[in-house]
Amino acid sequence: MSTIEIMDTTLRDGEQTSGVSFSTQEKLSITRLLTEMGVNRLEIASAKVSEGEFNTVQKIANWAKNSGHLDKLEILGFVDNGISLEWIKKSGCKTINLLTKGSLNHVTNQLRKTPEQHLYDIKKNVELANSMNILVNVYLEDWSNGMIHSPEYVYQMLDELKDTSIKRFMLPDTLGILNPNTTKKFCKDVITKYPKLHFDYHAHNDYDLAVANVMAAVEAGVQGIHVTMNGLGERAGNAPLPSVVAVLHDQMKIKTSIKESLLNKVSRVVETYSGLNISSNQPIIGENVFTQTAGIHADGDNKNNLYYNDLYPDRFGRVREYALGKLSGKSNIKKNLEALGIELDNDEMIKVTNRVIELGDRKEIITQEDLPFIISDVLNTNENEKKVKIKSYALVLSKGLHPTASIQVEINDKIYEQTSSGDGQYDAFFKAVALIYQKLNKTKPILTNYKVIIPPGGHTDALVQTVISWKYNNHEFKTRGLDADQTEAAIQATEKMLNIIEKM
């Protein structure tokens, strides 16, 4: 089994995603997490961007030096008579990824130079880097177009630079135009011609082929690949690290230094910092990718894991779930009940299954946490069995004043009242609840995420689903409320949460 080098460029190429800009602390946090996860190299910035970027790179370099990871940091720099090199040197970093032109079109029409003039400038920068003790890797920008339209130029570049101190030659599909066949052919061509050189491959995802192209490049023999967390990057993004790692490990039997169990954790941090939500069906890290929906799949899992593959969730720090809805069968519901520690006889199971399907037909999303309430309803248990009930509340919104909430809550047959203000109506409501729990010396649940789902169409009377994520005594779960009013839906979700934690 061979190994391959992973270079993450989330903080450089990934930050070129429209609307994404990481703060200094966020960049430092992501650097530390990626390093902990086992990434071999990190491209953290472009030289000369701004004074703020320079200060950020200095702080990251200082951390990396103190923790023994400085050699992993790389900065994109330019053929600019040493200006980028000076920037990198002063920042405390030791590696430049020198951006050169990999196609004749770019040299003649963007730089307006001859190949010979460009090569002279490159060699001059490489010699200067050597004198400054800075390691040089070279990007051949627009290499994919170069191989299609001007391969003689690409080979001229490599012929002239192969005997310099350049450590890595990085082959970018800058515009994402290649497919697996062309990727493999072009990579194989240059590797065969220059077997002693180290080649990286840098994919873009414009045709949704980035992961497949990475696979083809590795088959051709490249020694390093470039990725970003969550596939961040310009236009359609770059090759997503989680998917690439899974393909390398499972499909190609190639080792990497990546710790799979940390992929989901790092992905969620990057999701938060970038402000871009991960698609729920994104392989490896999407919310739904380890959720079985069809009842027949859950039945198969009960019978010797018939619907399992090598992508089992435990590898990535996740758990398998079984969706509840109109496609649910008894097996789906049984799996969820097992997770809750609830047992039902056959007749009860049929009633609950029918109720779940009925709710699914109304397109309501049903969660594992909803099951006890559905069971209570279906089996005709008394409403009074709820330990916590929101008996009454009044929400006041006035221009120029903080919203206030006055609530009445019944907990174990005792009534408690409280009033609080907040930054919004629900915030005021939840703070009032928290005050009651504080007076009762009960641990306050922590709200970790709040999401509102509104169906398309823009109707003001449409049902709104509010999904709230909670953490209570190291237990994380979600509750949902459904109503035409967003705040009412959130209050329903909160009441569900309060009853769940009463049973913990």
Coordinates of C-alpha atoms in Angstrom, one line a residue:
M1 CA 0.0 0.0 0.0
S2 CA 1.5 3.3 -1.1
T3 CA 1.2 6.7 0.6
I4 CA 0.4 10.2 -0.8
E5 CA 0.9 13.8 0.5
I6 CA -2.1 15.9 1.3
M7 CA -1.9 19.6 0.9
D8 CA -4.9 21.6 2.3
T9 CA -5.5 25.0 0.8
T10 CA -8.8 25.9 2.6
L11 CA -7.2 29.1 4.0
R12 CA -5.9 30.3 0.6
D13 CA -7.8 28.9 -2.4
G14 CA -10.8 28.1 -0.2
E15 CA -11.0 31.7 1.0
Q16 CA -11.5 32.7 -2.6
T17 CA -15.0 31.3 -2.3
S18 CA -17.4 34.2 -2.9
G19 CA -18.5 35.7 0.4
V20 CA -15.9 33.8 2.6
S21 CA -13.4 35.6 4.7
F22 CA -11.8 34.1 7.8
S23 CA -10.7 36.2 10.8
T24 CA -7.2 35.9 12.3
Q25 CA -8.5 33.7 15.1
E26 CA -10.5 31.6 12.7
K27 CA -7.5 31.0 10.5
L28 CA -5.4 30.0 13.5
S29 CA -8.1 27.7 14.8
I30 CA -8.5 26.0 11.4
T31 CA -4.7 25.6 11.0
R32 CA -4.5 23.9 14.4
L33 CA -7.4 21.6 13.6
L34 CA -6.1 20.6 10.2
T35 CA -2.7 19.9 11.7
E36 CA -4.2 17.8 14.5
M37 CA -6.2 15.9 11.8
G38 CA -2.9 15.0 10.0
V39 CA -2.7 17.2 7.0
N40 CA 0.9 17.2 5.6
R41 CA 1.0 20.7 4.3
L42 CA -1.2 23.8 4.6
E43 CA -1.3 26.7 2.1
I44 CA -2.5 29.4 4.5
A45 CA -2.4 32.7 2.5
S46 CA -1.4 34.7 -0.6
A47 CA 1.5 37.1 -0.2
K48 CA 1.0 40.8 -0.4
V49 CA -2.8 40.7 0.2
S50 CA -3.1 43.2 3.0
E51 CA -1.5 44.3 6.3
G52 CA -4.2 42.3 8.2
E53 CA -3.3 39.1 6.3
F54 CA 0.4 39.7 7.0
N55 CA -0.4 39.9 10.8
T56 CA -2.5 36.8 10.6
V57 CA 0.3 34.8 8.9
Q58 CA 2.8 36.0 11.5
K59 CA 0.6 34.7 14.3
I60 CA 0.0 31.4 12.6
A61 CA 3.8 31.1 11.8
N62 CA 4.6 31.8 15.5
W63 CA 2.2 29.1 16.7
A64 CA 3.6 26.7 14.1
K65 CA 7.2 27.4 15.1
N66 CA 6.5 26.8 18.8
S67 CA 4.6 23.6 18.1
G68 CA 7.0 22.2 15.5
H69 CA 4.8 22.6 12.4
L70 CA 6.5 25.5 10.6
D71 CA 7.7 23.4 7.7
K72 CA 4.1 22.5 6.9
L73 CA 3.1 26.1 6.2
E74 CA 3.1 27.4 2.6
I75 CA 2.3 30.8 1.1
L76 CA 1.3 31.5 -2.5
G77 CA 3.8 34.0 -4.0
F78 CA 4.4 35.7 -7.3
V79 CA 7.2 36.2 -9.8
D80 CA 7.8 39.8 -8.7
N81 CA 11.6 40.3 -8.2
G82 CA 11.5 39.1 -4.6
I83 CA 8.7 41.2 -3.2
S84 CA 6.7 38.1 -2.3
L85 CA 9.8 36.4 -0.9
E86 CA 10.5 39.4 1.4
W87 CA 6.8 39.3 2.6
I88 CA 7.1 35.6 3.4
K89 CA 10.4 35.9 5.1
K90 CA 9.2 38.7 7.4
S91 CA 6.0 36.7 8.2
G92 CA 8.1 33.9 9.6
C93 CA 7.3 31.3 7.0
K94 CA 9.8 29.2 5.0
T95 CA 8.0 28.0 1.8
I96 CA 6.7 29.8 -1.2
N97 CA 4.3 28.3 -3.8
L98 CA 5.5 30.3 -6.7
L99 CA 2.7 31.1 -9.2
T100 CA 4.1 30.7 -12.7
K101 CA 2.3 30.3 -16.1
G102 CA 1.6 26.8 -17.3
S103 CA 0.1 27.8 -20.7
L104 CA 1.5 29.8 -23.6
N105 CA -1.8 31.7 -23.7
H106 CA -1.3 33.0 -20.1
V107 CA 2.4 34.0 -20.8
T108 CA 1.7 35.9 -24.0
N109 CA -1.7 37.5 -23.2
Q110 CA -1.5 38.1 -19.5
L111 CA 2.2 38.6 -18.8
R112 CA 2.8 39.8 -22.4
K113 CA 6.2 38.1 -22.3
T114 CA 8.0 35.4 -24.2
P115 CA 8.5 32.0 -22.6
E116 CA 12.2 32.8 -22.3
Q117 CA 11.6 36.0 -20.5
H118 CA 9.2 34.3 -18.1
L119 CA 11.7 31.5 -17.4
Y120 CA 14.5 34.1 -16.7
D121 CA 12.2 35.8 -14.2
I122 CA 11.4 32.5 -12.5
K123 CA 15.0 31.4 -12.2
K124 CA 15.9 34.8 -10.8
N125 CA 13.2 34.4 -8.0
V126 CA 14.3 30.8 -7.3
E127 CA 17.9 31.9 -6.9
L128 CA 16.8 34.7 -4.6
A129 CA 14.7 32.2 -2.5
N130 CA 17.7 30.0 -2.1
S131 CA 19.8 32.9 -0.8
M132 CA 17.0 33.6 1.7
N133 CA 16.7 30.0 2.8
I134 CA 13.1 29.7 1.5
L135 CA 11.9 26.5 -0.1
V136 CA 10.3 26.8 -3.5
N137 CA 7.3 24.9 -5.0
V138 CA 6.0 26.0 -8.4
Y139 CA 2.4 26.2 -9.6
L140 CA 2.1 25.9 -13.4
E141 CA -1.1 28.0 -13.6
D142 CA -3.5 27.0 -16.3
W143 CA -1.5 23.8 -16.8
S144 CA -4.5 21.8 -18.1
N145 CA -5.0 24.3 -21.0
G146 CA -1.3 24.3 -21.5
M147 CA -1.3 20.5 -22.1
I148 CA -4.3 20.8 -24.4
H149 CA -3.2 23.8 -26.5
S150 CA 0.6 24.2 -26.0
P151 CA 2.2 21.1 -24.6
E152 CA 5.6 22.1 -26.1
Y153 CA 5.5 25.2 -23.9
V154 CA 4.8 23.0 -20.8
Y155 CA 7.8 20.8 -21.6
Q156 CA 10.0 23.8 -22.3
M157 CA 9.1 25.0 -18.8
L158 CA 9.9 21.7 -17.1
D159 CA 13.1 21.2 -19.1
E160 CA 14.4 24.5 -18.0
L161 CA 13.4 24.2 -14.4
K162 CA 14.0 20.5 -13.6
D163 CA 17.6 21.0 -12.5
T164 CA 16.9 23.9 -10.2
S165 CA 16.2 23.7 -6.4
I166 CA 12.4 23.6 -7.0
K167 CA 11.0 20.9 -4.7
R168 CA 7.5 20.3 -6.1
F169 CA 5.9 21.0 -9.5
M170 CA 2.2 21.6 -8.9
L171 CA -0.2 20.9 -11.8
P172 CA -3.4 22.8 -11.5
D173 CA -6.6 22.3 -13.5
T174 CA -7.2 26.0 -13.0
L175 CA -10.5 26.2 -14.8
G176 CA -11.8 22.7 -13.9
I177 CA -11.9 21.6 -17.6
L178 CA -10.4 18.1 -17.3
N179 CA -12.1 14.8 -16.9
P180 CA -10.6 11.6 -15.5
N181 CA -9.3 10.4 -18.9
T182 CA -7.5 13.6 -19.8
T183 CA -6.3 14.1 -16.2
K184 CA -4.7 10.6 -16.2
K185 CA -3.2 11.1 -19.6
F186 CA -1.6 14.5 -19.0
C187 CA -0.3 13.6 -15.6
K188 CA 1.1 10.3 -16.9
D189 CA 2.8 12.2 -19.8
V190 CA 4.7 14.6 -17.5
I191 CA 5.6 11.9 -14.9
T192 CA 6.9 9.5 -17.5
K193 CA 9.0 12.3 -19.1
Y194 CA 10.3 13.6 -15.7
P195 CA 10.3 10.6 -13.3
K196 CA 12.6 12.2 -10.8
L197 CA 10.4 15.3 -10.2
H198 CA 7.8 15.5 -7.5
F199 CA 4.4 16.4 -9.0
D200 CA 1.2 17.6 -7.2
Y201 CA -2.2 17.7 -8.7
H202 CA -4.7 20.6 -8.0
A203 CA -8.3 20.0 -9.1
H204 CA -11.3 22.3 -9.5
N205 CA -14.8 21.1 -9.5
D206 CA -16.5 23.0 -12.4
Y207 CA -17.8 19.8 -13.9
D208 CA -18.3 18.0 -10.6
L209 CA -15.3 15.8 -11.4
A210 CA -12.7 17.1 -8.9
V211 CA -12.7 13.9 -6.8
A212 CA -12.7 11.6 -9.9
N213 CA -9.9 13.7 -11.4
V214 CA -7.8 13.4 -8.2
M215 CA -8.3 9.6 -8.3
A216 CA -7.1 9.6 -12.0
A217 CA -4.1 11.8 -11.1
V218 CA -3.1 9.4 -8.3
E219 CA -3.4 6.5 -10.6
A220 CA -1.1 8.3 -13.0
G221 CA 1.5 8.6 -10.2
V222 CA 1.3 12.1 -8.7
Q223 CA 2.8 12.3 -5.2
G224 CA 0.7 15.0 -3.8
I225 CA -2.9 16.3 -4.1
H226 CA -4.5 19.6 -3.1
V227 CA -7.9 19.7 -1.3
T228 CA -10.1 22.0 0.8
M229 CA -12.4 21.4 3.6
N230 CA -16.0 21.1 2.4
G231 CA -14.8 21.7 -1.2
L232 CA -14.5 25.5 -0.6
G233 CA -12.9 27.4 -3.5
E234 CA -13.5 29.7 -6.4
R235 CA -16.5 29.1 -8.7
A236 CA -17.6 25.5 -8.0
G237 CA -14.8 24.9 -5.5
N238 CA -11.9 22.5 -5.1
A239 CA -11.7 18.8 -4.3
P240 CA -13.3 18.2 -0.9
L241 CA -10.9 16.7 1.6
P242 CA -13.3 14.2 3.3
S243 CA -14.4 12.7 0.0
V244 CA -10.9 12.5 -1.4
V245 CA -9.6 10.8 1.8
A246 CA -12.4 8.2 1.7
V247 CA -11.7 7.4 -2.0
L248 CA -8.0 7.1 -1.4
H249 CA -8.4 4.8 1.6
D250 CA -11.2 2.6 0.3
Q251 CA -11.2 2.7 -3.5
M252 CA -7.4 2.9 -4.0
K253 CA -6.0 1.3 -0.8
I254 CA -3.6 4.3 -0.5
K255 CA -2.5 5.4 2.9
T256 CA -2.7 9.0 4.1
S257 CA -1.8 10.6 7.4
I258 CA -5.4 11.9 7.9
K259 CA -7.3 10.9 11.0
E260 CA -10.7 10.1 9.7
S261 CA -12.4 10.4 13.1
L262 CA -11.8 14.1 13.1
L263 CA -13.1 14.9 9.6
N264 CA -16.6 15.7 10.7
K265 CA -15.5 17.9 13.6
V266 CA -13.2 20.0 11.4
S267 CA -15.8 20.2 8.7
R268 CA -18.4 21.6 11.1
V269 CA -15.9 24.2 12.4
V270 CA -15.1 25.3 8.8
E271 CA -18.8 25.4 8.0
T272 CA -19.5 27.7 11.0
Y273 CA -16.5 30.0 10.2
S274 CA -17.2 30.2 6.5
G275 CA -21.0 30.8 6.9
L276 CA -21.7 28.3 4.1
N277 CA -23.9 25.4 5.0
I278 CA -22.9 21.9 4.0
S279 CA -25.4 20.2 1.7
S280 CA -27.3 17.5 3.7
N281 CA -26.3 14.9 1.1
Q282 CA -22.7 15.8 0.8
P283 CA -20.7 12.6 1.0
I284 CA -19.0 11.7 4.3
I285 CA -20.0 15.0 6.1
G286 CA -23.6 15.7 5.0
E287 CA -26.2 15.5 7.7
N288 CA -28.2 12.8 5.9
V289 CA -25.5 10.5 4.5
F290 CA -25.6 8.0 7.3
T291 CA -29.4 8.1 7.6
Q292 CA -31.5 5.2 6.2
T293 CA -34.9 6.3 5.1
A294 CA -36.6 3.3 3.5
G295 CA -37.9 0.7 5.9
I296 CA -36.5 -2.2 3.8
H297 CA -33.0 -0.8 4.4
A298 CA -33.5 -0.8 8.2
D299 CA -34.9 -4.3 7.9
G300 CA -31.7 -5.4 6.0
D301 CA -29.5 -3.8 8.7
N302 CA -31.3 -5.9 11.2
K303 CA -30.5 -9.0 9.1
N304 CA -26.7 -9.1 9.1
N305 CA -26.2 -5.5 8.0
L306 CA -27.3 -6.1 4.4
Y307 CA -27.2 -2.4 3.5
Y308 CA -23.8 -1.5 5.0
N309 CA -20.8 -0.5 2.9
D310 CA -17.2 0.4 3.9
L311 CA -18.3 4.0 4.7
Y312 CA -19.6 3.1 8.1
P313 CA -20.2 6.2 10.2
D314 CA -18.0 5.3 13.2
R315 CA -14.9 5.9 11.1
F316 CA -15.8 9.6 10.8
G317 CA -17.0 10.2 14.3
R318 CA -20.7 9.8 13.4
V319 CA -23.6 7.4 14.0
R320 CA -26.1 5.7 11.7
E321 CA -29.6 7.0 12.0
Y322 CA -33.0 5.8 10.7
A323 CA -35.3 8.4 9.2
L324 CA -38.9 8.6 10.2
G325 CA -41.5 9.5 7.6
K326 CA -43.9 8.0 5.0
L327 CA -41.3 5.5 3.9
S328 CA -40.8 4.2 7.4
G329 CA -41.5 0.6 8.2
K330 CA -41.5 -1.2 11.5
S331 CA -37.7 -1.8 11.2
N332 CA -37.0 1.9 11.0
I333 CA -39.1 2.7 14.0
K334 CA -37.6 -0.3 15.9
K335 CA -34.1 1.0 15.3
N336 CA -35.1 4.4 16.7
L337 CA -36.9 2.9 19.7
E338 CA -33.8 0.8 20.5
A339 CA -31.7 3.9 20.6
L340 CA -34.2 5.4 23.1
G341 CA -34.5 2.2 25.2
I342 CA -38.2 1.9 24.5
E343 CA -40.0 -1.5 23.9
L344 CA -43.4 -1.9 22.3
D345 CA -45.5 -5.0 21.6
N346 CA -46.5 -5.8 18.0
D347 CA -49.9 -4.1 18.2
E348 CA -48.4 -0.9 19.6
M349 CA -45.7 -1.0 17.0
I350 CA -48.3 -1.1 14.2
K351 CA -50.2 1.8 15.6
V352 CA -47.0 3.9 16.0
T353 CA -45.9 3.0 12.5
N354 CA -49.2 4.0 11.0
R355 CA -49.1 7.4 12.8
V356 CA -45.5 8.0 11.6
I357 CA -46.5 7.3 8.0
E358 CA -49.6 9.6 8.4
L359 CA -47.4 12.4 9.6
G360 CA -44.9 11.7 6.9
D361 CA -47.6 12.1 4.2
R362 CA -48.2 15.6 5.6
K363 CA -44.5 16.2 4.9
E364 CA -43.7 16.8 8.5
I365 CA -40.1 15.9 9.5
I366 CA -40.2 13.4 12.3
T367 CA -37.2 12.9 14.7
Q368 CA -36.2 10.3 17.1
E369 CA -36.9 12.7 19.9
D370 CA -40.5 13.1 18.6
L371 CA -41.2 9.3 19.0
P372 CA -42.0 9.4 22.7
F373 CA -44.6 12.1 22.0
I374 CA -46.1 10.2 19.1
I375 CA -46.2 7.0 21.2
S376 CA -47.9 8.9 24.0
D377 CA -50.5 10.3 21.6
V378 CA -51.1 7.0 19.7
L379 CA -51.4 4.9 22.8
N380 CA -53.9 7.3 24.4
T381 CA -51.8 8.1 27.4
N382 CA -52.9 11.1 29.3
E383 CA -51.6 14.6 28.4
N384 CA -51.0 15.0 32.2
E385 CA -48.1 12.6 31.9
K386 CA -46.0 15.4 30.5
K387 CA -43.8 16.5 33.4
V388 CA -43.3 20.0 31.9
K389 CA -46.0 22.1 30.2
I390 CA -45.9 25.6 28.9
K391 CA -49.2 26.7 30.3
S392 CA -49.2 30.3 29.2
Y393 CA -47.1 33.0 27.8
A394 CA -47.3 36.7 26.7
L395 CA -44.7 38.1 24.3
V396 CA -44.5 41.9 23.9
L397 CA -42.7 43.6 21.0
S398 CA -42.4 47.4 21.1
K399 CA -40.5 49.8 18.9
G400 CA -37.4 51.1 20.7
L401 CA -37.7 48.6 23.6
H402 CA -36.3 45.2 24.2
P403 CA -38.9 42.4 23.7
T404 CA -40.3 40.9 26.9
A405 CA -41.8 37.5 27.8
S406 CA -44.0 36.6 30.7
I407 CA -44.5 32.8 31.1
Q408 CA -46.2 30.3 33.2
V409 CA -44.7 26.8 33.3
E410 CA -46.0 23.7 35.1
I411 CA -43.2 21.4 36.2
N412 CA -44.2 18.2 38.1
D413 CA -47.6 19.7 38.8
K414 CA -46.3 22.9 40.2
I415 CA -46.8 26.3 38.5
Y416 CA -43.9 28.7 38.1
E417 CA -44.0 32.2 36.6
Q418 CA -41.3 34.5 35.3
T419 CA -40.7 37.5 33.2
S420 CA -37.6 38.5 31.2
S421 CA -36.4 40.7 28.4
G422 CA -34.2 39.6 25.5
D423 CA -32.8 40.5 22.1
G424 CA -35.9 38.9 20.4
Q425 CA -39.2 37.4 21.5
Y426 CA -37.9 33.8 21.7
D427 CA -34.7 35.0 23.4
A428 CA -36.8 36.7 26.1
F429 CA -39.0 33.5 26.4
F430 CA -35.9 31.3 26.8
K431 CA -34.3 33.6 29.3
A432 CA -37.5 33.4 31.4
V433 CA -37.4 29.6 31.3
A434 CA -33.7 29.7 32.3
L435 CA -34.5 31.9 35.3
I436 CA -37.1 29.3 36.5
Y437 CA -34.6 26.5 36.1
Q438 CA -32.0 28.5 37.9
K439 CA -34.2 29.1 40.9
L440 CA -35.0 25.3 41.0
N441 CA -31.2 24.6 40.9
K442 CA -31.8 22.6 37.7
T443 CA -29.0 22.5 35.0
K444 CA -29.9 24.9 32.2
P445 CA -29.9 23.3 28.7
I446 CA -27.6 25.0 26.2
L447 CA -29.0 26.1 22.8
T448 CA -26.3 25.3 20.2
N449 CA -28.2 26.0 16.9
Y450 CA -31.5 27.4 15.8
K451 CA -32.8 26.8 12.3
V452 CA -36.0 27.9 10.7
I453 CA -37.3 26.0 7.6
I454 CA -39.9 27.8 5.5
P455 CA -41.4 26.1 2.5
P456 CA -41.0 27.8 -0.9
G457 CA -43.8 30.0 -2.2
G458 CA -43.7 32.9 0.2
H459 CA -47.2 32.4 1.7
T460 CA -47.5 34.3 5.0
D461 CA -49.7 31.5 6.5
A462 CA -47.3 28.7 5.6
L463 CA -46.3 26.3 8.3
V464 CA -42.9 27.0 9.7
Q465 CA -40.6 24.4 11.1
T466 CA -38.2 25.5 13.8
V467 CA -35.3 23.1 14.5
I468 CA -33.3 23.7 17.7
S469 CA -30.1 21.8 18.7
W470 CA -29.5 21.4 22.4
K471 CA -26.7 20.2 24.6
Y472 CA -27.5 18.9 28.1
N473 CA -25.0 17.1 30.3
N474 CA -22.9 16.2 27.3
H475 CA -25.9 14.8 25.5
E476 CA -26.7 16.5 22.1
F477 CA -30.1 16.3 20.5
K478 CA -32.6 18.2 18.3
T479 CA -36.2 19.1 18.8
R480 CA -38.6 20.6 16.3
G481 CA -41.8 22.6 16.4
L482 CA -44.3 23.2 13.6
D483 CA -46.6 26.1 13.4
A484 CA -47.6 29.1 11.2
D485 CA -45.8 31.3 13.7
Q486 CA -42.0 30.9 14.0
T487 CA -41.9 31.8 17.7
E488 CA -44.7 29.4 18.5
A489 CA -42.9 26.6 16.7
A490 CA -39.8 27.4 18.7
I491 CA -41.7 27.3 21.9
Q492 CA -43.2 23.9 21.0
A493 CA -39.6 22.7 20.3
T494 CA -38.5 24.0 23.7
E495 CA -41.3 22.2 25.5
K496 CA -40.3 19.0 23.9
M497 CA -36.7 19.6 25.0
L498 CA -37.8 20.3 28.6
N499 CA -39.7 17.0 28.8
I500 CA -36.7 15.1 27.3
I501 CA -34.2 16.4 29.9
E502 CA -36.7 15.7 32.7
K503 CA -36.2 12.0 31.8
M504 CA -32.4 12.2 31.7

